[in-house]
Coordinates of C-alpha atoms and ligand atoms in Angstrom, one line a residue:
X1 CA -108.7 112.0 35.1
X2 CA -108.8 111.5 39.1
X3 CA -106.2 109.1 40.5
X4 CA -107.1 107.3 43.8
X5 CA -104.6 104.7 44.4
X6 CA -101.3 106.7 45.7
X7 CA -98.6 106.8 43.3
X8 CA -95.8 104.5 44.4
X9 CA -93.1 106.9 42.6
X10 CA -94.3 109.8 44.9
X11 CA -93.7 110.6 48.5
X12 CA -96.2 110.3 50.9
X13 CA -96.9 113.5 52.6
X14 CA -98.9 113.6 55.7
X15 CA -100.4 116.6 57.3
X16 CA -101.9 116.6 60.6
X17 CA -105.2 118.8 61.4
X18 CA -107.0 121.2 59.8
X19 CA -107.0 124.7 61.4
X20 CA -105.0 127.5 60.0
X21 CA -101.8 126.5 59.9
X22 CA -102.7 122.9 57.7
X23 CA -105.1 124.7 55.3
X24 CA -103.2 127.5 54.4
X25 CA -100.4 125.0 53.8
X26 CA -102.8 122.6 52.2
X27 CA -104.5 125.8 49.7
X28 CA -101.5 126.7 48.0
X29 CA -99.6 123.1 47.8
X30 CA -99.6 121.5 44.5
X31 CA -101.1 118.3 45.1
X32 CA -99.9 116.8 42.1
X33 CA -96.1 116.4 43.7
X34 CA -96.5 114.1 46.5
X35 CA -99.4 111.4 47.9
X36 CA -100.9 113.7 50.3
X37 CA -103.2 112.5 53.4
X38 CA -104.8 114.9 55.6
X39 CA -105.7 113.5 59.0
X40 CA -108.0 115.7 61.8
X41 CA -110.6 114.7 64.0
X42 CA -112.3 118.2 62.7
X43 CA -113.8 117.6 59.6
X44 CA -113.8 121.8 59.2
X45 CA -111.7 124.8 59.2
X46 CA -113.0 126.9 61.8
X47 CA -112.3 130.7 61.3
X48 CA -111.2 131.4 65.1
X49 CA -111.1 134.8 64.8
X50 CA -115.3 135.3 65.0
X51 CA -115.5 132.5 67.1
X52 CA -116.1 134.8 70.3
X53 CA -119.4 136.2 68.3
X54 CA -120.7 132.3 68.4
X55 CA -121.0 132.6 72.6
X56 CA -124.0 135.0 72.3
X57 CA -125.5 133.6 68.8
X58 CA -124.7 136.8 67.1
X59 CA -123.0 134.6 64.6
X60 CA -124.1 131.4 64.1
X61 CA -121.0 129.3 64.5
X62 CA -122.1 127.3 60.8
X63 CA -120.9 130.6 58.9
X64 CA -117.4 130.3 60.1
X65 CA -117.0 126.5 59.4
X66 CA -115.7 125.6 56.2
X67 CA -116.0 121.6 55.2
X68 CA -112.4 119.9 54.8
X69 CA -113.8 118.2 51.5
X70 CA -115.3 121.6 49.9
X71 CA -111.3 122.4 50.7
X72 CA -110.2 119.1 49.2
X73 CA -112.1 118.5 46.5
X74 CA -110.9 121.6 44.5
X75 CA -107.6 120.1 44.3
X76 CA -105.6 118.9 41.4
X77 CA -104.9 116.2 42.5
X78 CA -106.5 113.8 44.8
X79 CA -106.1 114.1 48.6
X80 CA -106.8 111.5 51.3
X81 CA -108.3 112.5 54.3
X82 CA -108.9 110.5 57.4
X83 CA -111.3 111.9 59.9
X84 CA -109.4 110.5 63.4
X85 CA -107.3 112.0 66.2
X86 CA -103.1 111.2 65.8
X87 CA -102.6 109.6 69.1
X88 CA -98.7 108.7 68.5
X89 CA -96.1 109.8 66.1
X90 CA -93.3 107.3 66.0
X91 CA -90.3 109.0 64.3
X92 CA -88.4 105.8 64.0
X93 CA -90.4 104.2 62.3
X94 CA -92.2 107.1 60.4
X95 CA -95.9 106.3 61.3
X96 CA -99.0 108.1 62.6
X97 CA -101.1 105.8 65.0
X98 CA -104.7 107.0 64.4
X99 CA -108.0 106.4 65.6
X100 CA -111.5 107.4 64.6
X101 CA -113.0 108.9 68.1
X102 CA -116.2 109.7 66.6
X103 CA -119.3 108.2 67.5
X104 CA -119.8 105.9 64.1
X105 CA -116.8 103.2 64.6
X106 CA -116.3 100.3 61.9
X107 CA -114.8 97.3 62.4
X108 CA -111.0 99.2 61.8
X109 CA -110.9 102.0 64.2
X110 CA -107.4 102.3 65.5
X111 CA -104.7 101.8 62.2
X112 CA -101.3 103.1 61.4
X113 CA -100.3 105.5 58.6
X114 CA -96.6 105.6 57.4
X115 CA -94.7 109.1 55.8
X116 CA -91.8 110.3 54.4
X117 CA -92.7 114.1 54.9
X118 CA -94.9 114.8 57.7
X119 CA -96.1 118.0 58.6
X120 CA -97.5 118.3 62.6
X121 CA -100.0 121.2 62.6
X122 CA -102.6 120.1 65.9
X123 CA -102.3 123.3 67.5
X124 CA -102.2 123.6 71.3
X125 CA -105.2 122.7 74.0
X126 CA -106.2 124.8 76.7
X127 CA -104.0 126.0 79.6
X128 CA -105.0 125.3 82.9
X129 CA -101.4 125.2 84.7
X130 CA -102.9 122.1 86.7
X131 CA -105.1 124.5 88.5
X132 CA -108.3 122.2 90.5
X133 CA -111.2 122.3 88.9
X134 CA -110.9 124.5 86.0
X135 CA -112.0 121.0 84.2
X136 CA -114.8 120.1 85.9
X137 CA -116.5 123.8 86.1
X138 CA -115.5 126.2 83.3
X139 CA -115.7 126.4 79.8
X140 CA -113.2 126.8 77.2
X141 CA -113.1 129.0 73.9
X142 CA -111.3 127.2 71.4
X143 CA -113.9 125.1 69.3
X144 CA -117.2 125.4 68.3
X145 CA -118.8 123.0 71.1
X146 CA -117.1 125.2 73.6
X147 CA -118.7 128.2 71.9
X148 CA -122.1 126.5 71.9
X149 CA -121.9 125.2 75.6
X150 CA -121.1 128.8 76.5
X151 CA -124.6 130.5 74.7
X152 CA -126.8 127.6 76.5
X153 CA -124.5 128.1 80.1
X154 CA -125.5 132.4 79.5
X155 CA -129.3 131.7 78.8
X156 CA -129.3 129.1 81.6
X157 CA -128.0 131.4 84.1
X158 CA -130.4 134.1 83.5
X159 CA -133.8 131.8 83.4
X160 CA -132.3 129.8 86.9
X161 CA -131.8 133.8 88.3
X162 CA -135.4 134.3 87.5
X163 CA -136.8 131.2 88.7
X164 CA -139.2 131.6 91.2
X165 CA -138.3 132.3 94.8
X166 CA -134.3 132.2 94.1
X167 CA -132.8 134.3 96.9
X168 CA -131.0 137.6 96.0
X169 CA -127.4 136.2 96.5
X170 CA -127.8 133.2 94.6
X171 CA -129.7 135.5 91.7
X172 CA -126.5 137.9 92.1
X173 CA -124.2 135.0 91.6
X174 CA -126.2 133.3 89.2
X175 CA -125.4 136.8 87.2
X176 CA -122.1 137.1 87.7
X177 CA -120.3 136.2 84.6
X178 CA -116.4 135.5 85.4
X179 CA -113.9 135.4 82.2
X180 CA -110.4 134.3 83.4
X181 CA -107.2 135.2 81.3
X182 CA -107.1 138.9 80.1
X183 CA -105.5 137.8 76.8
X184 CA -107.3 138.7 73.1
X185 CA -109.8 135.6 74.0
X186 CA -111.1 136.6 77.6
X187 CA -111.2 140.4 76.3
X188 CA -113.0 139.7 72.9
X189 CA -115.4 137.2 75.0
X190 CA -116.1 139.9 77.7
X191 CA -117.1 142.8 75.1
X192 CA -119.8 140.3 73.3
X193 CA -121.0 139.5 76.8
X194 CA -122.1 142.4 77.7
X195 CA -123.1 143.5 74.3
X196 CA -125.3 140.9 74.2
X197 CA -126.8 142.1 77.5
X198 CA -126.9 145.6 76.1
X199 CA -128.3 144.7 73.4
X200 CA -130.8 142.1 74.3
X201 CA -130.9 140.6 77.3
X202 CA -131.9 143.7 79.5
X203 CA -134.5 144.3 77.0
X204 CA -136.3 141.2 76.9
X205 CA -135.8 140.0 80.8
X206 CA -135.4 143.5 83.0
X207 CA -135.6 141.7 86.2
X208 CA -132.0 140.6 85.5
X209 CA -131.0 144.7 84.6
X210 CA -129.5 145.5 88.1
X211 CA -127.3 142.3 88.4
X212 CA -126.1 141.0 85.3
X213 CA -122.2 141.9 85.4
X214 CA -119.3 140.2 83.7
X215 CA -115.8 140.8 85.8
X216 CA -112.8 139.9 83.4
X217 CA -109.7 137.8 86.1
X218 CA -106.4 138.6 84.7
X219 CA -103.5 137.4 86.9
X220 CA -100.9 140.5 85.5
X221 CA -100.8 144.1 86.4
X222 CA -102.8 145.1 82.8
X223 CA -104.9 142.9 80.5
X224 CA -103.9 142.8 76.6
X225 CA -99.9 142.5 76.9
X226 CA -99.3 141.9 73.3
X227 CA -101.0 145.6 72.9
X228 CA -99.4 149.2 73.0
X229 CA -99.8 150.7 76.1
X230 CA -102.4 153.4 75.2
X231 CA -104.7 150.7 73.1
X232 CA -104.3 148.9 77.1
X233 CA -105.7 152.3 78.6
X234 CA -108.1 152.7 75.6
X235 CA -109.2 149.4 76.4
X236 CA -109.5 149.4 79.9
X237 CA -111.4 152.5 79.9
X238 CA -113.8 151.7 77.5
X239 CA -114.5 148.2 80.1
X240 CA -115.1 150.6 82.3
X241 CA -118.1 152.5 80.7
X242 CA -119.4 149.7 79.4
X243 CA -119.5 148.5 83.4
X244 CA -117.4 145.4 82.9
X245 CA -114.9 145.4 85.4
X246 CA -111.7 144.4 85.3
X247 CA -110.2 142.7 88.4
X248 CA -106.3 142.3 87.7
X249 CA -103.8 140.9 90.0
X250 CA -105.8 138.5 90.4
X251 CA -104.6 135.2 90.2
X252 CA -107.3 132.5 90.4
X253 CA -106.1 129.3 92.0
X254 CA -108.5 126.9 92.7
X255 CA -112.4 126.7 91.1
X256 CA -115.2 125.0 92.6
X257 CA -119.0 125.5 91.4
X258 CA -120.0 128.0 92.5
X259 CA -117.3 130.2 93.1
X260 CA -113.6 131.4 92.2
X261 CA -110.5 130.7 94.7
X262 CA -107.9 134.1 93.5
X263 CA -105.1 135.4 95.4
X264 CA -105.3 139.2 95.3
X265 CA -102.3 141.1 95.0
X266 CA -103.3 144.7 96.9
X267 CA -101.9 148.2 96.2
X268 CA -99.3 148.0 99.3
X269 CA -98.2 144.9 97.7
X270 CA -99.7 142.1 100.4
X271 CA -101.8 139.4 99.3
X272 CA -104.9 138.3 100.2
X273 CA -107.3 135.1 99.4
X274 CA -110.7 135.9 98.0
X275 CA -113.5 134.0 97.3
X276 CA -115.4 135.2 94.2
X277 CA -118.7 133.5 93.3
X278 CA -119.9 133.0 89.5
X279 CA -122.6 131.7 87.5
X280 CA -121.2 131.4 84.3
X281 CA -117.2 130.8 84.2
X282 CA -115.2 131.2 80.9
X283 CA -111.1 130.1 81.0
X284 CA -109.3 131.9 79.0
X285 CA -105.8 131.5 79.7
X286 CA -104.0 130.7 76.5
X287 CA -102.1 127.4 75.3
X288 CA -100.4 124.2 76.6
X289 CA -98.4 121.5 74.9
X290 CA -100.7 118.7 73.6
X291 CA -99.9 114.7 74.3
X292 CA -99.3 114.1 71.3
X293 CA -96.8 116.5 70.4
X294 CA -95.0 116.2 73.8
X295 CA -94.5 112.5 73.4
X296 CA -93.0 113.4 69.5
X297 CA -90.6 115.6 71.6
X298 CA -89.8 113.0 74.5
X299 CA -88.3 110.9 71.2
X300 CA -86.1 113.7 69.8
X301 CA -83.0 114.6 71.9
X302 CA -82.4 118.0 70.3
X303 CA -86.0 118.5 71.8
X304 CA -84.9 118.0 75.3
X305 CA -84.9 121.7 76.0
X306 CA -88.3 122.9 74.5
X307 CA -91.1 123.3 76.7
X308 CA -93.9 125.3 74.8
X309 CA -94.0 122.7 71.9
X310 CA -92.1 122.0 68.7
X311 CA -88.7 123.6 68.0
X312 CA -87.9 124.2 64.5
X313 CA -85.0 125.7 62.3
X314 CA -86.2 128.7 60.5
X315 CA -87.5 126.5 57.5
X316 CA -90.2 125.3 60.7
X317 CA -88.4 121.6 60.2
X318 CA -88.6 120.3 63.5
X319 CA -85.3 120.3 65.1
X320 CA -83.5 117.0 65.4
X321 CA -85.6 115.7 62.6
X322 CA -84.9 116.3 58.7
X323 CA -88.8 114.9 57.2
X324 CA -91.3 116.4 60.1
X325 CA -92.1 120.2 59.7
X326 CA -94.2 122.1 62.4
X327 CA -96.9 125.0 61.8
X328 CA -99.1 127.0 63.9
X329 CA -99.4 126.9 68.2
X330 CA -97.7 123.6 67.9
X331 CA -94.6 124.9 67.2
X332 CA -92.0 127.9 68.6
X333 CA -90.4 130.4 66.6
X334 CA -90.0 134.0 67.7
X335 CA -93.6 134.8 66.8
X336 CA -97.0 134.4 69.0
X337 CA -99.5 131.6 68.7
X338 CA -101.9 133.7 66.0
X339 CA -104.0 132.8 63.1
X340 CA -101.6 135.2 61.2
X341 CA -98.4 133.2 62.1
X342 CA -99.8 130.1 61.4
X343 CA -101.7 131.1 58.1
X344 CA -98.4 132.1 56.6
X345 CA -95.9 129.7 58.2
X346 CA -98.5 126.6 56.2
X347 CA -98.3 128.9 52.8
X348 CA -94.5 128.9 53.3
X349 CA -94.6 125.2 53.4
X350 CA -96.5 124.7 50.6
X351 CA -94.4 127.1 48.5
X352 CA -91.6 125.2 50.2
X353 CA -93.2 122.3 48.9
X354 CA -93.5 122.9 45.7
X355 CA -90.3 124.0 45.0
X356 CA -88.9 120.9 46.5
X357 CA -90.4 118.8 44.0
X358 CA -89.7 120.7 41.4
X359 CA -86.2 120.7 42.1
X360 CA -86.0 117.3 42.3
X361 CA -87.8 117.3 39.1
X362 CA -84.8 119.2 37.6
X363 CA -82.5 116.8 39.1
X364 CA -83.6 113.7 37.4
X365 CA -83.5 115.0 34.2
X366 CA -80.2 116.9 35.0
X367 CA -79.3 113.2 35.4
X368 CA -80.9 111.6 32.3
X369 CA -79.5 114.5 30.3
X370 CA -75.6 113.8 32.1
X371 CA -75.8 110.3 30.8
X372 CA -77.2 111.1 27.5
X373 CA -74.1 114.0 27.0
X374 CA -71.8 110.9 27.3
X375 CA -73.6 108.9 25.1
X376 CA -74.1 111.4 22.5
X377 CA -72.7 110.8 18.7
X378 CA -71.1 113.8 16.9
X379 CA -70.6 117.4 18.4
X380 CA -73.8 118.7 17.5
X381 CA -76.0 117.0 19.4
X382 CA -73.3 117.1 22.4
X383 CA -73.3 120.7 22.1
X384 CA -77.1 120.5 22.4
X385 CA -77.4 118.4 25.2
X386 CA -74.6 120.5 26.7
X387 CA -76.8 123.5 25.9
X388 CA -79.8 121.9 27.5
X389 CA -78.0 121.2 30.8
X390 CA -76.9 124.4 31.1
X391 CA -80.7 125.7 31.2
X392 CA -81.5 123.6 33.6
X393 CA -78.9 123.9 36.3
X394 CA -80.0 128.1 35.9
X395 CA -83.8 126.3 36.5
X396 CA -81.9 124.9 39.3
X397 CA -80.5 127.8 40.6
X398 CA -83.5 130.0 40.8
X399 CA -85.8 127.6 42.7
X400 CA -83.5 126.4 44.9
X401 CA -83.3 130.2 45.5
X402 CA -86.3 129.9 48.6
X403 CA -85.2 132.1 51.3
X404 CA -85.9 131.0 54.6
X405 CA -89.3 131.8 56.6
X406 CA -89.9 135.4 57.2
X407 CA -93.2 136.8 58.9
X408 CA -94.7 139.7 57.4
X409 CA -96.8 141.2 60.9
X410 CA -100.2 143.1 59.4
X411 CA -101.2 144.5 62.9
X412 CA -103.1 143.3 65.9
X413 CA -107.2 143.5 66.2
X414 CA -109.5 142.6 68.9
X415 CA -113.2 143.6 69.4
X416 CA -113.8 145.5 72.9
X417 CA -117.5 145.3 72.9
X418 CA -120.1 148.3 71.9
X419 CA -119.0 148.3 68.5
X420 CA -115.2 149.4 69.3
X421 CA -112.6 147.7 68.2
X422 CA -108.5 148.4 68.9
X423 CA -105.7 147.6 66.6
X424 CA -102.1 147.8 65.8
X425 CA -100.7 147.9 62.7
X426 CA -97.4 148.5 61.1
X427 CA -98.4 150.0 57.5
X428 CA -96.0 151.7 55.7
X429 CA -92.8 151.7 58.3
X430 CA -95.2 153.8 60.9
X431 CA -97.4 152.5 63.2
X432 CA -100.8 153.1 63.5
X433 CA -102.5 152.2 66.5
X434 CA -106.2 153.3 66.9
X435 CA -109.0 152.4 68.9
X436 CA -112.5 153.0 68.1
X437 CA -115.9 152.9 66.0
X438 CA -113.9 153.5 62.9
X439 CA -110.9 150.9 63.6
X440 CA -114.7 148.5 64.5
X441 CA -115.7 149.3 61.2
X442 CA -112.2 148.5 60.0
X443 CA -112.2 145.2 62.3
X444 CA -116.0 144.1 60.8
X445 CA -114.7 144.3 57.0
X446 CA -111.1 143.1 57.8
X447 CA -112.4 140.0 58.9
X448 CA -115.3 139.4 56.7
X449 CA -112.4 139.6 54.1
X450 CA -109.9 137.3 55.5
X451 CA -113.1 134.3 56.0
X452 CA -112.2 131.1 54.3
X453 CA -114.5 131.6 51.2
X454 CA -117.6 134.0 49.9
X455 CA -119.9 131.2 51.3
X456 CA -118.7 131.9 54.8
X457 CA -118.8 135.9 54.0
X458 CA -122.2 136.2 52.8
X459 CA -123.4 133.7 55.8
X460 CA -121.5 136.1 58.4
X461 CA -122.4 139.7 56.5
X462 CA -126.3 137.4 57.1
X463 CA -125.9 136.8 60.9
X464 CA -124.7 140.3 61.6
X465 CA -127.6 141.7 59.7
X466 CA -130.1 139.6 61.3
X467 CA -129.1 140.2 65.1
X468 CA -129.3 143.6 64.1
X469 CA -133.2 143.6 62.7
X470 CA -134.4 140.9 65.1
X471 CA -131.9 140.3 67.8
X472 CA -129.7 137.2 69.3
X473 CA -131.7 134.4 69.6
X474 CA -132.0 133.4 73.5
X475 CA -133.4 130.0 72.5
X476 CA -131.7 127.2 74.1
X477 CA -131.3 124.3 72.0
Ligands
LIG501 P1 -105.9 125.1 65.2 O1 -106.2 126.6 64.4 O2 -106.2 125.2 66.1 O3 -105.8 123.9 64.5 C1 -105.5 122.4 64.7 C2 -106.4 121.4 64.2 O4 -105.7 120.0 64.8 C3 -107.4 121.3 64.1 O5 -108.3 120.8 63.3 C4 -107.5 120.1 65.3 O6 -108.8 119.3 65.1 C5 -106.8 119.3 65.2 N1 -106.0 118.1 66.1 C6 -106.0 118.3 67.4 N2 -105.4 117.7 68.1 C7 -105.2 116.5 66.8 C8 -104.5 115.1 66.9 N3 -104.2 114.6 67.5 N4 -104.4 114.7 65.3 C9 -104.8 115.4 64.3 N5 -105.4 116.7 64.4 C10 -105.5 117.3 65.3 N6 -105.5 134.5 66.1 C11 -105.4 135.8 65.3 O7 -104.1 136.0 64.9 N7 -106.4 137.0 65.0 C12 -107.4 136.4 65.7 O8 -108.1 137.3 65.8 C13 -107.6 135.4 66.5 N8 -108.7 135.2 67.2 C14 -108.7 134.1 68.1 C15 -110.1 133.7 68.7 C16 -110.2 133.0 69.4 C17 -111.7 132.7 70.5 C18 -109.2 131.8 69.4 C19 -109.1 130.5 70.4 C20 -108.0 131.6 69.0 C21 -108.0 132.8 68.1 N9 -106.3 133.0 67.3 C22 -106.6 134.6 66.7 C23 -105.1 132.0 67.5 C24 -105.5 130.9 66.0 O9 -106.8 131.0 65.9 C25 -104.5 130.4 66.4 O10 -103.5 130.7 66.4 C26 -104.8 129.2 65.4 O11 -105.9 128.8 65.8 C27 -103.6 128.2 65.2 O12 -103.7 127.5 64.1 P2 -103.0 126.0 64.2 O13 -103.7 125.6 62.7 O14 -102.1 125.8 64.7 O15 -104.2 125.4 65.1
LIG502 P1 -103.3 134.6 76.4 O1 -102.2 133.7 76.8 O2 -103.0 135.6 75.1 O3 -104.1 135.2 77.9 C1 -103.9 134.7 78.7 C2 -103.5 135.6 79.7 O4 -104.1 134.5 80.9 C3 -102.7 136.1 80.3 O5 -103.1 137.7 80.2 C4 -102.6 135.7 81.4 O6 -101.5 136.4 82.5 C5 -103.6 135.2 82.2 N1 -103.7 134.2 83.2 C6 -102.9 132.6 83.2 N2 -103.6 132.1 84.4 C7 -104.3 132.8 85.3 C8 -104.5 132.4 86.4 N3 -104.8 131.6 86.9 N4 -105.3 133.4 86.7 C9 -105.5 134.8 86.2 N5 -105.3 135.2 84.4 C10 -104.4 134.0 84.3 O7 -104.4 133.6 75.4 P2 -105.5 133.8 74.8 O8 -106.3 135.4 74.8 O9 -106.7 132.9 74.8 O10 -105.1 134.3 73.5 C11 -103.9 132.8 72.8 C12 -103.0 133.4 71.7 O11 -104.2 133.4 70.5 C13 -102.2 134.3 72.2 O12 -101.4 134.5 71.1 C14 -103.1 135.3 71.3 O13 -102.8 136.5 70.5 C15 -104.1 134.9 69.9 N6 -105.7 135.8 69.8 C16 -105.4 137.1 68.8 C17 -106.7 137.5 68.9 C18 -106.8 138.6 68.2 O14 -105.5 138.7 67.8 N7 -107.7 139.2 68.5 C19 -107.7 136.9 69.6 C20 -107.8 135.5 70.3 C21 -106.3 134.9 70.3

């Protein structure tokens, strides 16, 4: 039977976010043990690894979204969901302030949610390093809306470039697609974009053939710093073949509506400021801390030295608190901010919370049993209760055995265009580093199997087949 009102005998567990961390926690959490409340402005889970493919229409964005309501309705006990943004967490008062930022608002659009336990899984925002013009002129690549915006702009640039009487210089600018940030996001996007050009655009609009050009700009001496040297070289040579230009040691300092200004370090060590005109600019320089997280950090003295996010202990408890946990990109651990890490952290917390609830139940029972032991009449009854107590104590030891969080790295995988992928995979204690078409097939099947639901898998596979047969859809809505 569904229970709709919160149970006063249970603790309230509030979960912020509906991304990798929060959803993997929800998947494994036994929701009967707590009054669970989920708060996120985004009412769906997003399978981010395939987001770069949405920018060209290879995959339709809805194929990689899963409604949070569909996830929650399969849980044993009712979970409350509020489509809202957490604007402030008050650590002392144990409340979260939430705000409905969607278009339709009721009489109440701001309110407070009290918690006994809180999990912060709000992810990160896009880093801009305060570089002027970035927010105004570039596209990010983090959410569905970002991918849609890029998809529209690619076609807008192309159609504007072939506009009647456009000058040569302007055509070149409009067809120059600049990606800033040589991490996996920038690399995967550059690869997808070049594929779009090779597979479809150049056939549909032959006039743009000589001028369409993708450039990847990276401040460091090489791209993909988290991959092995061999795979970096493989990616670089593959990009060369694909005719994607990589500009390393090129640090963007300023962005205007038509060009970026970058500091270029030359082989002799001297630097030069260069203007690079662009039609489309995609900004993928990694993560920054969200305001709501920074505000929480400021309330907790133990967090004063952390910069990049919430410092947590080995059980993912936010340092300086005892009832707040953090998962994913907003938490600082020894691991990279990836979906793989966030997913494992969420699953770990589910196990931890399930165990905590079991432990508490056993402890309550032990208390009852010790009273029963004192009140027992006769040896036989006393012995019986004593045996029960021993059994419960054994159970307690067993359940309490949950160790600290340990990340198990399944490997890094990235698509690099032209039906090639790179993979650093640690299997059977040896490291397999590979690149190429087989890796690409592996990449496809791995990502397909990682999709949230069977529904998502069918949709993604269908999108791939559709694009293969009919090409990508270039209409701009
Ligand atoms: P997210 O998944 O970002 O989720 C954060 C959630 O919090 C969202 O639901 C958001 O709406 C919500 N939220 C935001 N603000 C608030 C607020 N104030 N209150 C309440 N809720 C809030 N990692 C890999 O391991 N492999 C990959 O192949 C890979 N590919 C990627 C491709 C792209 C294009 C991008 C951008 C990232 C990729 N990543 C990949 C990284 C991975 O997506 C992140 O590490 C992961 O999403 C982090 O999970 P999270 O739960 O911390 O945050
Ligand atoms: P990132 O932090 O990995 O890379 C950002 C890059 O931008 C860095 O190499 C940095 O040197 C560069 N940069 C910063 N400022 C610059 C400037 N002003 N000018 C030029 N270059 C500049 O960011 P990301 O690629 O968005 O990835 C974020 C996280 O998500 C990472 O942990 C990554 O592993 C993960 N991710 C993984 C995959 C995958 O596994 N396939 C895909 C996407 C993202």
